[in-house]
Coordinates of C-alpha atoms in Angstrom, one line a residue:
A25 CA 116.9 116.1 63.2
V26 CA 113.3 114.1 61.7
P27 CA 112.0 111.5 63.8
E28 CA 112.2 108.0 62.8
Q29 CA 109.1 106.8 61.1
M30 CA 107.1 104.2 63.2
P31 CA 107.5 100.5 61.3
P32 CA 104.4 99.7 59.7
T33 CA 102.7 97.1 62.2
A34 CA 102.4 99.7 64.8
T35 CA 100.9 102.2 63.1
K36 CA 97.7 100.0 62.8
Q37 CA 95.5 100.8 65.4
M38 CA 96.4 98.9 68.3
S39 CA 93.5 97.0 70.7
R40 CA 93.0 98.0 74.1
L41 CA 93.2 94.7 76.3
G42 CA 91.4 95.9 79.2
I43 CA 92.6 95.9 82.9
T44 CA 92.0 94.0 85.8
I45 CA 91.7 95.3 89.6
I46 CA 91.7 93.1 92.5
Q47 CA 90.5 95.3 95.7
M48 CA 91.1 94.4 99.3
T49 CA 88.4 94.6 101.6
G50 CA 87.1 92.6 104.7
V51 CA 83.9 92.5 106.9
P52 CA 84.8 95.4 109.1
T53 CA 85.5 97.7 105.9
L54 CA 82.2 96.6 104.2
P55 CA 80.1 99.3 104.9
R56 CA 82.7 101.8 103.7
S57 CA 83.8 100.1 100.3
I58 CA 79.8 99.6 99.2
G59 CA 79.3 103.5 100.5
I60 CA 82.5 104.1 97.9
E61 CA 81.3 101.5 95.1
T62 CA 77.9 102.8 95.3
S63 CA 78.6 106.6 95.0
V64 CA 77.9 108.3 91.8
H65 CA 81.6 109.4 91.9
S66 CA 83.0 106.2 92.2
W67 CA 86.5 105.4 89.5
T68 CA 84.4 101.6 88.9
R69 CA 81.7 103.6 87.2
R70 CA 84.5 104.6 84.3
L71 CA 85.6 101.1 83.7
G72 CA 85.4 99.8 80.2
P73 CA 83.8 96.8 78.9
D74 CA 86.8 94.9 78.4
D75 CA 88.0 96.3 82.3
Y76 CA 87.4 93.8 85.3
H77 CA 86.7 95.0 89.1
F78 CA 86.5 92.1 91.9
Y79 CA 87.3 92.3 95.9
T80 CA 88.9 90.1 98.0
C81 CA 88.0 89.1 101.7
E82 CA 87.8 86.8 104.0
P83 CA 85.4 84.0 104.4
L84 CA 81.6 85.2 104.9
C85 CA 82.3 88.5 103.5
K86 CA 80.3 87.8 100.2
T87 CA 77.8 86.6 102.5
K88 CA 77.3 89.6 104.5
A89 CA 78.1 92.2 101.6
N90 CA 74.7 90.3 100.4
G91 CA 75.3 91.7 96.8
R92 CA 75.6 95.0 97.5
L93 CA 79.4 95.1 96.6
G94 CA 79.6 93.2 93.1
H95 CA 82.0 90.7 92.2
I96 CA 83.8 89.2 95.6
I97 CA 86.1 86.4 95.6
E98 CA 86.5 84.6 99.2
V99 CA 89.9 83.4 100.5
P100 CA 90.0 80.0 100.4
M101 CA 90.7 78.8 103.8
S102 CA 92.0 75.8 102.1
I103 CA 94.9 77.3 100.6
F104 CA 96.6 77.3 104.1
P105 CA 97.9 74.8 105.9
N106 CA 95.2 73.0 108.0
N107 CA 92.9 76.0 106.9
T108 CA 94.5 78.4 109.3
C109 CA 96.1 81.5 107.8
I110 CA 99.1 81.8 110.4
M111 CA 101.7 84.6 110.5
G112 CA 104.8 84.1 112.9
N113 CA 103.1 82.6 115.7
R114 CA 99.5 84.2 115.5
R115 CA 96.5 83.8 113.7
C116 CA 96.7 86.2 110.3
S117 CA 94.8 89.0 110.7
Q118 CA 91.4 90.0 108.4
Y119 CA 93.5 92.6 106.7
E120 CA 96.4 90.0 105.8
L121 CA 94.4 87.0 105.0
A122 CA 92.6 89.4 102.0
N123 CA 96.1 89.7 100.9
A124 CA 96.9 86.1 100.6

């Protein structure tokens, strides 16, 4: 059987849209994240010009990272009622907060 030919529009070179990676970290894991990010073996060194990589973490994380981790998005506490993240009957852990 002969495979069907692709339609003419599909044979044109497709442009790559890029990827966006959002990775969680936190104040307790900053040293590890910074070590991985700055390693010569870091996969982030293989990202293309249309790819983006961000870290999310709790407030103060960006300050503590002091520019050593690239793009950091701090989770704004204002997204929670009364500016407090609550899971069940307790405050959120730093990990849960970064997942918000």
